[in-house]
XYZ file of C-alpha atoms in Angstrom:
743
model
C 40.855 45.904 -41.429
C 40.262 43.031 -39.033
C 43.122 41.234 -37.330
C 43.296 37.439 -37.131
C 45.790 35.377 -35.150
C 47.369 32.093 -36.317
C 49.214 29.766 -33.943
C 51.429 27.904 -33.725
C 53.262 28.759 -36.914
C 55.991 26.298 -37.917
C 59.612 27.212 -37.080
C 61.312 29.451 -39.649
C 57.984 30.073 -41.371
C 58.152 32.987 -43.821
C 55.554 35.716 -44.441
C 55.092 34.253 -47.919
C 53.970 30.918 -46.465
C 51.451 32.681 -44.206
C 50.201 34.793 -47.114
C 49.666 31.706 -49.272
C 47.900 29.893 -46.429
C 45.448 32.747 -45.836
C 44.777 33.428 -49.512
C 44.300 29.794 -50.493
C 42.205 28.725 -47.520
C 40.270 31.988 -47.287
C 39.775 32.277 -51.076
C 41.177 35.776 -51.049
C 43.358 37.768 -53.429
C 46.725 38.657 -51.934
C 46.164 42.348 -52.635
C 43.446 42.330 -49.971
C 45.851 41.121 -47.276
C 47.433 43.738 -45.022
C 50.339 43.530 -42.629
C 51.680 40.159 -41.459
C 53.513 40.156 -38.131
C 55.118 37.326 -36.155
C 54.408 37.361 -32.419
C 56.012 34.631 -30.314
C 54.988 31.290 -31.819
C 52.102 32.856 -33.739
C 51.390 35.363 -36.486
C 48.804 38.119 -36.919
C 47.360 38.996 -40.309
C 45.236 41.951 -41.418
C 42.236 40.860 -43.514
C 39.147 42.668 -44.836
C 36.500 43.267 -42.155
C 33.688 41.927 -44.304
C 35.445 38.605 -44.901
C 37.132 38.098 -41.523
C 34.503 35.725 -40.100
C 34.498 33.521 -43.192
C 38.306 33.448 -43.218
C 38.548 32.418 -39.557
C 35.950 29.691 -40.107
C 37.769 28.419 -43.189
C 41.242 28.428 -41.649
C 40.691 27.367 -38.031
C 41.944 23.794 -37.803
C 43.317 23.844 -41.363
C 46.719 22.287 -42.053
C 49.768 24.548 -42.322
C 52.935 22.688 -43.252
C 51.558 19.258 -42.258
C 49.977 20.306 -38.937
C 46.589 21.852 -38.013
C 46.728 25.379 -36.601
C 44.427 27.518 -34.481
C 43.003 30.613 -36.127
C 40.969 33.158 -34.176
C 40.050 36.807 -34.124
C 42.690 39.013 -32.508
C 40.927 41.574 -30.334
C 37.246 41.946 -29.570
C 36.019 43.438 -32.821
C 33.060 45.775 -33.210
C 30.482 44.298 -30.818
C 27.896 46.741 -29.562
C 26.374 46.719 -26.096
C 22.939 46.097 -27.598
C 24.127 42.943 -29.329
C 23.568 39.645 -27.477
C 27.062 38.377 -28.189
C 28.645 41.767 -27.594
C 27.038 41.903 -24.169
C 28.330 38.418 -23.322
C 31.792 39.456 -24.514
C 31.765 42.479 -22.210
C 30.620 40.320 -19.302
C 33.522 37.942 -19.907
C 35.880 40.911 -19.640
C 34.260 41.948 -16.356
C 34.690 38.436 -15.007
C 38.347 38.304 -16.100
C 38.987 41.612 -14.319
C 37.268 40.314 -11.174
C 39.394 37.148 -11.254
C 42.573 39.238 -11.465
C 41.454 41.467 -8.596
C 40.552 38.425 -6.501
C 44.000 36.962 -7.108
C 45.652 40.238 -6.088
C 43.450 40.444 -2.989
C 44.493 36.969 -1.886
C 48.141 37.802 -2.426
C 47.870 41.027 -0.422
C 45.942 39.323 2.379
C 48.726 36.788 2.775
C 51.634 39.171 2.168
C 54.522 38.182 4.395
C 53.289 34.624 4.676
C 55.986 32.032 3.813
C 53.601 30.447 1.304
C 52.207 33.674 -0.205
C 48.833 33.120 -1.836
C 49.641 29.483 -2.523
C 49.961 30.018 -6.272
C 53.776 29.849 -6.505
C 56.621 27.502 -5.651
C 60.197 28.795 -5.823
C 63.779 27.516 -5.410
C 63.028 24.285 -7.251
C 65.611 22.043 -8.900
C 65.040 19.387 -11.535
C 65.377 15.902 -10.045
C 64.248 13.645 -12.896
C 62.848 13.696 -16.432
C 61.317 11.008 -18.615
C 58.840 10.602 -21.450
C 55.265 9.518 -20.706
C 51.645 10.694 -20.522
C 51.130 10.821 -24.249
C 54.665 11.642 -25.347
C 55.050 14.633 -23.033
C 58.183 15.285 -21.046
C 57.597 14.504 -17.359
C 59.694 16.679 -15.049
C 60.045 16.055 -11.321
C 61.069 19.029 -9.174
C 62.002 19.374 -5.523
C 64.144 21.473 -3.223
C 67.942 21.348 -3.411
C 68.063 19.455 -0.116
C 66.785 15.957 -0.763
C 63.412 15.180 0.893
C 62.957 18.772 2.089
C 59.167 19.221 2.153
C 57.559 21.708 -0.195
C 55.377 24.394 1.404
C 51.571 24.093 1.168
C 50.122 25.549 -2.018
C 47.122 25.534 -4.318
C 49.177 23.693 -6.927
C 47.822 20.175 -7.331
C 47.303 17.530 -10.043
C 45.560 19.036 -13.054
C 46.598 22.636 -12.317
C 47.919 24.594 -15.337
C 51.310 26.123 -14.542
C 54.150 28.195 -16.012
C 57.759 27.150 -15.408
C 60.535 29.767 -15.424
C 64.279 29.647 -14.773
C 65.288 32.150 -12.057
C 69.076 31.907 -11.622
C 69.897 33.757 -14.844
C 69.972 37.448 -15.724
C 68.968 37.159 -19.381
C 65.456 36.382 -20.568
C 64.867 32.634 -20.855
C 61.918 30.772 -22.396
C 58.908 29.890 -20.261
C 57.357 26.443 -20.366
C 53.632 25.864 -19.934
C 52.527 22.578 -18.473
C 50.156 20.720 -16.172
C 50.851 19.203 -12.755
C 50.462 15.422 -12.954
C 51.747 14.420 -9.510
C 52.403 15.951 -6.089
C 53.727 14.620 -2.809
C 55.308 16.144 0.286
C 58.748 16.775 -1.246
C 58.302 16.718 -5.035
C 55.993 17.985 -7.734
C 55.638 16.558 -11.246
C 55.040 18.733 -14.324
C 54.145 17.455 -17.802
C 55.230 19.740 -20.659
C 55.476 19.456 -24.410
C 59.058 18.462 -25.298
C 61.077 21.683 -25.746
C 63.384 22.323 -28.676
C 66.419 22.411 -26.370
C 67.510 20.353 -23.371
C 66.718 21.878 -19.976
C 69.862 23.054 -18.129
C 70.925 20.705 -15.324
C 71.945 23.407 -12.844
C 68.924 25.679 -13.274
C 66.791 26.933 -10.392
C 63.104 27.094 -11.220
C 59.941 28.951 -10.257
C 56.481 27.443 -10.728
C 53.387 29.673 -10.997
C 49.719 28.808 -11.253
C 48.631 29.925 -14.713
C 45.378 31.807 -15.291
C 43.183 30.083 -17.840
C 43.638 32.790 -20.447
C 43.296 30.235 -23.248
C 39.752 29.421 -22.100
C 38.740 33.093 -22.123
C 40.196 33.648 -25.599
C 38.357 30.601 -26.964
C 35.071 31.881 -25.542
C 35.603 35.382 -26.931
C 36.446 33.952 -30.333
C 33.405 31.649 -30.281
C 31.113 34.608 -29.522
C 32.499 36.636 -32.391
C 32.315 33.739 -34.825
C 28.728 33.009 -33.787
C 27.772 36.659 -34.198
C 29.453 36.883 -37.614
C 28.348 33.538 -39.076
C 26.454 33.733 -42.349
C 25.034 31.112 -44.667
C 26.179 28.079 -42.682
C 24.859 25.708 -40.029
C 26.246 27.882 -37.211
C 24.210 30.824 -38.505
C 21.074 28.657 -38.622
C 21.566 27.434 -35.054
C 22.259 30.976 -33.863
C 18.971 32.229 -35.305
C 17.036 29.412 -33.655
C 18.782 29.730 -30.278
C 18.239 33.497 -30.220
C 14.582 33.117 -31.205
C 15.074 34.911 -34.509
C 13.602 31.941 -36.366
C 10.513 29.967 -35.271
C 11.099 26.526 -33.866
C 10.370 23.767 -36.385
C 7.869 21.146 -35.226
C 9.536 18.116 -33.674
C 8.530 15.041 -35.703
C 7.515 11.868 -33.913
C 10.074 9.093 -34.443
C 8.870 6.294 -36.673
C 8.644 2.714 -35.477
C 10.435 -0.019 -37.324
C 13.481 2.086 -38.119
C 15.909 -0.814 -38.058
C 17.213 -3.181 -35.432
C 17.914 -0.314 -32.988
C 15.107 1.945 -34.150
C 13.114 4.111 -31.765
C 9.348 4.122 -31.600
C 7.144 7.139 -30.863
C 6.334 7.627 -27.157
C 2.904 6.567 -26.066
C 1.265 6.391 -22.651
C -0.489 3.221 -23.738
C 2.721 1.398 -24.647
C 3.163 -1.816 -22.693
C 6.141 -2.114 -20.381
C 6.998 -5.348 -22.174
C 7.280 -3.499 -25.495
C 10.478 -1.437 -25.222
C 10.638 1.766 -27.255
C 14.437 1.755 -27.214
C 16.843 -0.975 -28.141
C 18.385 -3.209 -25.444
C 21.407 -1.732 -23.692
C 24.171 -3.689 -21.955
C 24.451 -0.792 -19.516
C 20.809 -0.571 -18.572
C 19.900 -4.224 -17.949
C 16.525 -5.285 -16.571
C 13.972 -3.487 -14.425
C 13.223 0.184 -13.928
C 15.408 2.946 -12.496
C 18.813 4.543 -12.628
C 20.877 1.993 -10.745
C 21.861 -0.650 -13.276
C 18.409 -0.762 -14.854
C 16.428 0.101 -17.987
C 14.975 3.449 -18.895
C 11.697 4.372 -17.254
C 8.947 5.953 -19.425
C 9.942 9.639 -18.827
C 13.572 8.807 -19.630
C 12.519 7.000 -22.805
C 10.351 9.921 -23.836
C 13.270 12.315 -23.301
C 15.621 10.198 -25.426
C 13.073 9.928 -28.241
C 12.348 13.656 -28.110
C 16.059 14.455 -28.342
C 16.596 12.018 -31.218
C 13.715 13.545 -33.171
C 14.709 17.203 -32.627
C 16.051 19.061 -35.659
C 18.074 21.838 -34.031
C 18.181 21.428 -30.264
C 16.470 19.748 -27.333
C 16.688 19.923 -23.553
C 16.642 17.067 -21.050
C 15.605 18.518 -17.686
C 16.833 16.223 -14.941
C 15.870 17.075 -11.337
C 17.800 15.407 -8.485
C 17.876 11.613 -8.583
C 16.015 11.245 -11.889
C 18.881 9.665 -13.839
C 19.822 12.575 -16.091
C 23.275 11.299 -17.017
C 21.906 7.788 -17.536
C 19.404 9.261 -19.988
C 22.109 11.281 -21.735
C 24.258 8.184 -22.144
C 21.357 6.263 -23.675
C 20.701 9.129 -26.081
C 24.362 9.050 -27.147
C 24.212 5.271 -27.576
C 21.164 5.543 -29.808
C 22.649 8.430 -31.810
C 25.805 6.414 -32.482
C 23.673 3.430 -33.519
C 21.985 5.709 -36.046
C 25.389 6.582 -37.536
C 25.926 9.949 -35.851
C 29.178 11.269 -34.477
C 28.833 12.807 -31.007
C 30.825 15.441 -29.138
C 29.953 14.976 -25.451
C 30.919 17.930 -23.258
C 30.545 19.223 -19.716
C 31.818 22.332 -17.890
C 34.375 20.554 -15.673
C 36.838 17.697 -15.952
C 35.023 15.885 -13.143
C 31.695 16.062 -14.989
C 33.324 14.907 -18.248
C 34.909 11.953 -16.461
C 31.537 11.030 -14.935
C 30.019 10.986 -18.426
C 32.986 9.053 -19.822
C 32.725 6.443 -17.064
C 29.037 5.792 -17.786
C 29.647 5.655 -21.543
C 32.302 2.988 -20.999
C 29.839 1.045 -18.821
C 27.393 1.231 -21.749
C 30.004 -0.454 -23.989
C 30.793 2.710 -25.941
C 34.460 3.581 -26.516
C 34.771 7.375 -26.354
C 37.992 9.286 -26.903
C 38.749 11.719 -24.075
C 40.369 15.020 -25.060
C 42.447 16.999 -22.596
C 45.704 16.624 -20.759
C 45.988 13.103 -19.273
C 46.904 14.609 -15.885
C 43.404 16.111 -15.706
C 41.705 12.757 -16.342
C 40.915 10.356 -13.488
C 43.653 7.673 -13.426
C 41.205 4.809 -13.938
C 39.897 6.465 -17.129
C 43.224 7.612 -18.523
C 43.408 4.736 -21.000
C 40.762 6.561 -23.094
C 42.730 9.837 -23.211
C 43.638 10.822 -26.760
C 47.373 10.961 -26.006
C 47.404 7.523 -24.408
C 45.411 5.994 -27.276
C 47.675 7.640 -29.832
C 50.755 6.382 -27.984
C 49.826 2.812 -28.917
C 49.893 3.608 -32.627
C 53.024 2.558 -34.592
C 53.530 6.144 -35.762
C 53.661 7.309 -32.142
C 56.197 4.648 -31.196
C 58.402 5.805 -34.048
C 57.876 9.425 -32.942
C 59.181 8.631 -29.441
C 62.285 6.972 -30.887
C 62.986 9.995 -33.086
C 62.446 12.350 -30.124
C 64.884 10.388 -27.945
C 67.484 10.549 -30.716
C 66.896 14.289 -31.058
C 67.488 14.935 -27.354
C 70.613 12.782 -27.501
C 71.910 15.147 -30.186
C 71.075 18.173 -28.021
C 73.067 16.645 -25.176
C 75.953 15.816 -27.493
C 76.043 19.414 -28.712
C 76.371 20.696 -25.139
C 78.756 18.115 -23.665
C 82.094 17.748 -25.457
C 84.522 15.669 -23.465
C 87.682 15.788 -25.607
C 88.552 17.854 -28.660
C 86.861 21.163 -29.268
C 84.125 20.874 -31.902
C 84.731 22.228 -35.366
C 83.239 25.678 -36.041
C 79.515 25.352 -36.663
C 79.406 21.720 -35.548
C 77.303 22.423 -32.437
C 74.863 24.518 -34.431
C 74.579 21.772 -37.035
C 73.808 19.186 -34.370
C 71.104 21.421 -32.905
C 69.582 22.013 -36.348
C 69.491 18.276 -36.968
C 67.922 17.703 -33.555
C 65.246 20.355 -34.193
C 64.453 18.801 -37.568
C 64.110 15.408 -35.896
C 61.758 16.876 -33.276
C 59.685 18.323 -36.110
C 59.484 14.904 -37.722
C 58.542 13.385 -34.347
C 55.671 15.832 -33.930
C 54.385 15.113 -37.433
C 54.292 11.395 -36.615
C 52.488 12.110 -33.330
C 49.933 14.247 -35.159
C 49.314 11.479 -37.671
C 48.688 8.980 -34.862
C 46.210 11.354 -33.214
C 44.438 11.932 -36.527
C 43.873 8.226 -36.977
C 42.485 7.796 -33.451
C 40.038 10.665 -33.988
C 39.022 9.378 -37.419
C 37.850 6.131 -35.813
C 36.056 7.758 -32.853
C 32.259 7.833 -32.774
C 32.134 9.711 -29.451
C 34.571 12.373 -28.298
C 34.458 13.706 -24.704
C 35.893 17.057 -23.616
C 35.357 20.068 -21.407
C 33.542 22.931 -23.122
C 36.594 25.146 -23.385
C 39.067 22.284 -23.868
C 38.327 21.966 -27.591
C 41.518 22.713 -29.508
C 41.529 23.288 -33.267
C 45.160 22.224 -33.454
C 44.012 18.814 -32.230
C 40.536 18.518 -33.793
C 41.316 20.266 -37.056
C 38.107 21.184 -38.865
C 36.026 18.277 -37.602
C 32.304 18.787 -37.124
C 29.906 16.534 -35.216
C 26.367 15.452 -35.995
C 25.413 16.068 -32.367
C 26.939 18.092 -29.540
C 25.737 17.056 -26.063
C 26.355 19.299 -23.050
C 25.807 17.576 -19.708
C 25.487 19.676 -16.520
C 24.622 22.492 -18.934
C 23.275 24.794 -16.226
C 26.669 24.976 -14.545
C 28.192 26.534 -17.657
C 28.103 30.155 -18.720
C 26.591 30.771 -22.141
C 29.885 31.919 -23.745
C 31.491 28.562 -22.870
C 28.594 26.695 -24.510
C 29.234 28.456 -27.829
C 32.727 26.907 -28.101
C 31.438 23.392 -28.968
C 28.495 24.911 -30.871
C 30.989 26.009 -33.540
C 31.279 22.310 -34.458
C 27.633 21.251 -34.017
C 24.900 20.279 -36.440
C 22.510 19.716 -33.523
C 22.601 20.507 -29.807
C 21.333 18.561 -26.782
C 21.453 20.249 -23.367
C 21.006 18.294 -20.142
C 20.848 19.703 -16.645
C 18.620 21.316 -14.044
C 18.244 25.102 -13.952
C 16.670 24.734 -10.496
C 20.044 23.717 -9.052
C 23.404 25.520 -8.946
C 24.074 28.150 -11.632
C 27.557 28.876 -13.013
C 30.023 30.228 -10.460
C 30.643 33.916 -11.208
C 33.099 36.092 -9.265
C 32.026 39.496 -10.609
C 28.724 40.629 -9.011
C 28.155 43.043 -11.900
C 28.684 40.329 -14.514
C 26.310 38.017 -12.618
C 23.629 40.700 -12.290
C 23.871 41.498 -16.008
C 23.336 37.899 -17.082
C 26.603 35.942 -17.088
C 25.176 33.643 -14.389
C 22.317 32.639 -16.726
C 23.285 29.522 -18.637
C 22.271 28.899 -22.232
C 19.912 26.149 -21.037
C 18.217 28.411 -18.486
C 17.759 31.132 -21.110
C 16.228 28.697 -23.598
C 13.851 27.224 -21.015
C 12.713 30.724 -20.045
C 12.220 31.744 -23.677
C 10.623 28.638 -25.188
C 9.113 26.814 -22.217
C 8.208 23.109 -22.318
C 8.150 23.003 -26.135
C 11.903 22.460 -26.181
C 12.395 20.207 -23.150
C 11.356 16.986 -21.510
C 11.220 16.624 -17.722
C 12.455 13.451 -16.025
C 9.925 12.815 -13.288
C 10.772 9.499 -11.590
C 13.451 9.920 -8.960
C 15.402 7.002 -7.502
C 17.201 8.669 -4.608
C 15.044 10.252 -1.918
C 12.473 9.139 0.560
C 9.252 10.862 -0.537
C 9.269 13.082 2.584
C 12.766 14.328 1.718
C 11.645 15.002 -1.845
C 8.378 16.718 -0.920
C 9.366 20.344 -0.374
C 11.702 20.680 -3.355
C 9.158 18.879 -5.536
C 6.444 21.404 -4.692
C 8.723 24.445 -4.750
C 10.821 23.827 -7.864
C 9.153 21.126 -9.954
C 5.427 21.911 -9.685
C 4.791 18.631 -7.877
C 5.679 16.589 -10.959
C 8.281 14.333 -9.334
C 7.419 10.819 -8.215
C 9.542 8.829 -5.786
C 10.025 5.348 -7.203
C 8.530 2.649 -4.983
C 12.016 1.287 -4.229
C 12.976 4.526 -2.434
C 9.705 6.212 -1.468
C 9.670 4.778 2.041
C 13.261 3.757 2.699
C 14.831 4.886 6.001
C 18.197 4.715 7.752
C 16.956 2.034 10.132
C 16.405 -0.265 7.126
C 20.160 -0.421 6.502
C 22.013 -3.465 7.872
C 23.522 -2.832 11.291
C 21.667 0.440 11.923
C 19.718 0.698 15.197
C 16.018 1.582 15.014
C 15.492 4.776 17.010
C 13.823 8.145 16.316
C 16.998 9.542 14.707
C 17.111 6.718 12.154
C 13.373 6.150 11.765
C 12.363 9.707 10.830
C 13.388 10.610 7.252
C 13.247 14.391 7.816
C 14.108 16.473 10.857
C 14.447 20.246 11.324
C 16.048 21.477 14.558
C 15.067 25.082 15.256
C 17.696 27.122 17.136
C 15.523 30.261 17.515
C 15.898 31.888 20.924
C 18.943 29.837 21.903
C 21.530 32.566 21.107
C 23.162 30.472 18.402
C 24.537 33.651 16.829
C 26.510 33.709 13.597
C 29.932 35.399 13.467
C 32.471 36.478 10.862
C 35.640 34.434 10.487
C 38.735 36.548 10.908
C 40.645 37.357 7.694
C 38.183 35.724 5.253
C 34.914 37.491 6.076
C 33.081 34.184 5.689
C 30.412 33.320 8.267
C 30.230 30.552 10.815
C 28.029 29.558 13.738
C 29.971 27.882 16.520
C 26.983 26.647 18.538
C 25.245 25.317 15.446
C 28.451 23.524 14.455
C 28.561 21.895 17.891
C 25.006 20.631 17.422
C 25.817 19.308 13.942
C 28.828 17.467 15.387
C 26.622 15.970 18.102
C 24.133 14.699 15.509
C 26.861 13.203 13.320
C 28.258 11.318 16.300
C 24.762 10.104 17.181
C 24.335 8.751 13.641
C 27.671 6.966 13.922
C 26.661 5.514 17.279
C 23.446 4.212 15.710
C 25.504 2.196 13.233
C 25.500 4.483 10.193
C 28.890 4.293 8.454
C 30.867 7.522 8.212
C 31.062 7.097 4.428
C 27.249 7.158 4.315
C 27.045 10.579 6.000
C 27.555 13.997 4.461
C 27.585 17.412 6.148
C 26.660 20.401 3.994
C 26.851 24.089 4.833
C 26.717 27.167 2.576
C 29.701 28.932 4.168
C 33.380 28.014 3.833
C 34.139 29.177 7.387
C 31.575 26.700 8.716
C 33.079 23.973 6.523
C 36.497 24.632 8.049
C 35.088 24.645 11.586
C 33.210 21.369 11.107
C 36.175 19.654 9.475
C 38.333 20.678 12.408
C 35.880 19.300 14.968
C 35.260 16.042 13.081
C 38.801 15.494 11.848
C 39.030 12.132 13.606
C 36.100 10.615 11.683
C 37.572 8.832 8.673
C 35.334 8.658 5.613
C 33.010 11.478 6.651
C 32.554 14.160 3.981
C 32.029 17.806 4.918
C 31.735 20.355 2.136
C 29.971 23.358 0.700
C 26.834 23.105 -1.410
C 28.953 23.346 -4.555
C 31.062 20.408 -3.414
C 27.984 18.163 -3.126
C 26.363 19.103 -6.443
C 25.488 15.920 -8.336
C 26.248 13.676 -5.339
C 24.292 11.856 -2.656
C 24.614 10.229 0.786
C 22.328 8.038 2.874
C 22.233 10.750 5.549
C 22.792 14.490 5.142
C 23.191 17.033 7.943
C 22.675 20.643 6.778
C 23.928 23.598 8.836
C 22.351 26.833 7.517
C 24.528 29.104 9.757
C 22.552 32.367 9.503
C 21.191 33.635 12.833
C 20.929 37.368 13.465
C 18.523 39.995 14.799
C 18.234 41.708 11.413
C 16.832 38.661 9.642
C 19.567 38.782 6.992
C 20.152 35.530 5.113
C 22.901 36.581 2.671
C 23.396 34.265 -0.259
C 20.952 31.764 1.230
C 18.635 33.965 -0.838
C 19.842 31.976 -3.862
C 17.313 29.256 -3.155
C 18.711 26.979 -5.851
C 21.662 26.336 -3.522
C 19.252 25.239 -0.806
C 17.510 22.984 -3.312
C 20.821 21.212 -3.877
C 21.467 20.856 -0.140
C 17.993 19.447 0.578
C 18.119 16.853 -2.216
C 21.454 15.106 -1.511
C 19.990 12.783 1.149
C 18.578 9.345 0.360
C 17.141 8.193 3.716
C 17.736 10.958 6.271
C 17.731 14.759 5.984
C 18.552 16.705 9.140
C 18.493 20.516 8.849
C 19.682 22.903 11.573
C 18.667 26.577 11.391
C 17.173 29.610 13.098
C 13.510 29.980 12.158
C 13.385 33.577 13.446
C 16.024 34.570 10.886
C 14.915 32.274 8.062
C 11.200 33.140 8.227
C 11.875 36.660 6.982
C 12.245 35.162 3.515
C 9.055 33.736 1.888
C 10.888 30.694 0.519
C 12.189 29.665 3.926
C 8.836 30.406 5.537
C 7.309 27.856 3.159
C 10.109 25.410 3.996
C 9.445 25.804 7.731
C 5.727 25.295 7.150
C 6.449 22.103 5.211
C 8.580 20.742 8.039
C 5.818 21.506 10.521
C 3.131 19.940 8.322
C 4.969 16.611 8.129
C 5.808 16.612 11.846
C 9.548 17.066 11.262
C 10.109 20.275 13.229
C 11.557 20.374 16.753
C 13.257 22.919 19.000
C 16.896 22.904 19.990
C 15.711 22.946 23.597
C 14.525 19.356 23.087
C 18.137 18.434 22.304
C 19.435 19.561 25.717
C 20.342 16.548 27.782
């Protein structure tokens, strides 16, 4: 028999209640149900193998005693290595193992250090507690000595953590939460209100929590997708795996209502808009506060007309997210509900911010501490807090905790036998009533939402229930692994993917998992399988001088990109207050360090690479840009290696506003001037992970007016890609030797 897991089960829930829930919702006779076992706050149930998938689908998000519950497969099931989903499941396990080994390696490398691996804080005492952030209990911890600074750690706002009491010998409950605030001497944790009051004299330990919930949701999504039969998920699976032919995409009809969309046509006049007016897009052409250009319009229309799925391919600077937002706006106008997702909280917030600018009112799922403060008003918990039911819930919760305190603090006569227990029972019942009222408030907010925003793996059935969406949109889709993309697909009638498979892939720790396909996103796989039939390319870019764009355009985009006239010739010297000189007049410059003994070296302890002489040259060029009048905030320094990042930050620490980061840190961003330090310089011609040329594509396309690249041609030219890059620099007259830099 198959094993399914239900959580959270209500307090004092009996096996009979679970049996009735499974049989009624799963349309199953009780004689076919096996063993029921309670594990922590959940329960496992044995069900027939043949019906397990249908039961999980029917029960996940269903209401058990007035509150939705999560239902998933327990264990991996009977995947085979030959099966697409089974292979992805195995790769997830490899990645989880690699993450654990990496964590152990860090801890061992820093053994004996007063801060360990930075994932733990100990000897904490509770300084304050209050309700906030969507009805959660906000706890402030510090050291026993007031204002004693906390040691450095990797624990920061948004980090998931586990809180444990350490000054007791018996086993005490753990509390899971999220960091919402951090300063030198205190750290703030938001947790769900516990059933009992936290002890005043406790000493606490705080540990960074691995995202096990995310992995379990992905594993469950893979198994449900593999097992689906006779429903929309099964239909989408067959299309996305190529088991069913793609249906033809119909051309949208004109005259489809006030906000209807006309069919794309090259002959359409610019004065005859294909899409309805948008308060976000305004007048003109381009990404920055302007209307859709023809390729963007064509992409929106193509996505609206698609039956099953469509891809919006957005190279650097082409307004991908702007196009996605307009698609969502049009879909909502047509009466669709939209689930808008992205792989990271930062990417979701970027999408949310642009949707708000387009006068949409999305609901943001996820812990409020993980949402940018300026966007927190759209978080589901904050919106629900304003509902009358939520206000009543907070009052009931306060009364419940007052009863807990009364039960523990008797000042005069001893309580009658059983009186404390009765007070605690009453308090627990009141907390249950409070949570029901909170759930009702959340339900009503979600019922009114046309657009819901969330991370891919942040979708919780206990919150969403059994809601489905007309359209699921995944922005930055190429930065997500395929298993993560299947989590929102469980709720989709149609899928839109937006991204650029020529830029950064998902970050994978396990080399074996990456080599076997975990680094290939769902979007990249679909583009490779179906080609241009399923996607539309955005071709007008509004970021780069045409010389900056040129190499990446030829190498990655078949020469299809066009620099809009507003940016094609712009230079640093055109900015107010910037001096006109060769450094600011030339849009592209490559400084060749070959023959100058600018040798790379390994950083002690980390094994990352750095190039001290190259860093010194990069620092010199940054200071020259500053001297020419370029603001520090308009300059970015990019390098592929963390050791070089650390070295450059150390040497430019006194320049406020200057950003120095890895390629990953600059993905999706831009600066007026970018200095790139490639680091690699050795006699063997080894380039390491510079061989992932998509990373270099990102680095080369962050600059708007000035791109300055520093590297060793003798090392780089051993790779055909970099040989072509060097040739391009020479052809446009952008190449010079480091010897010309010697004063």
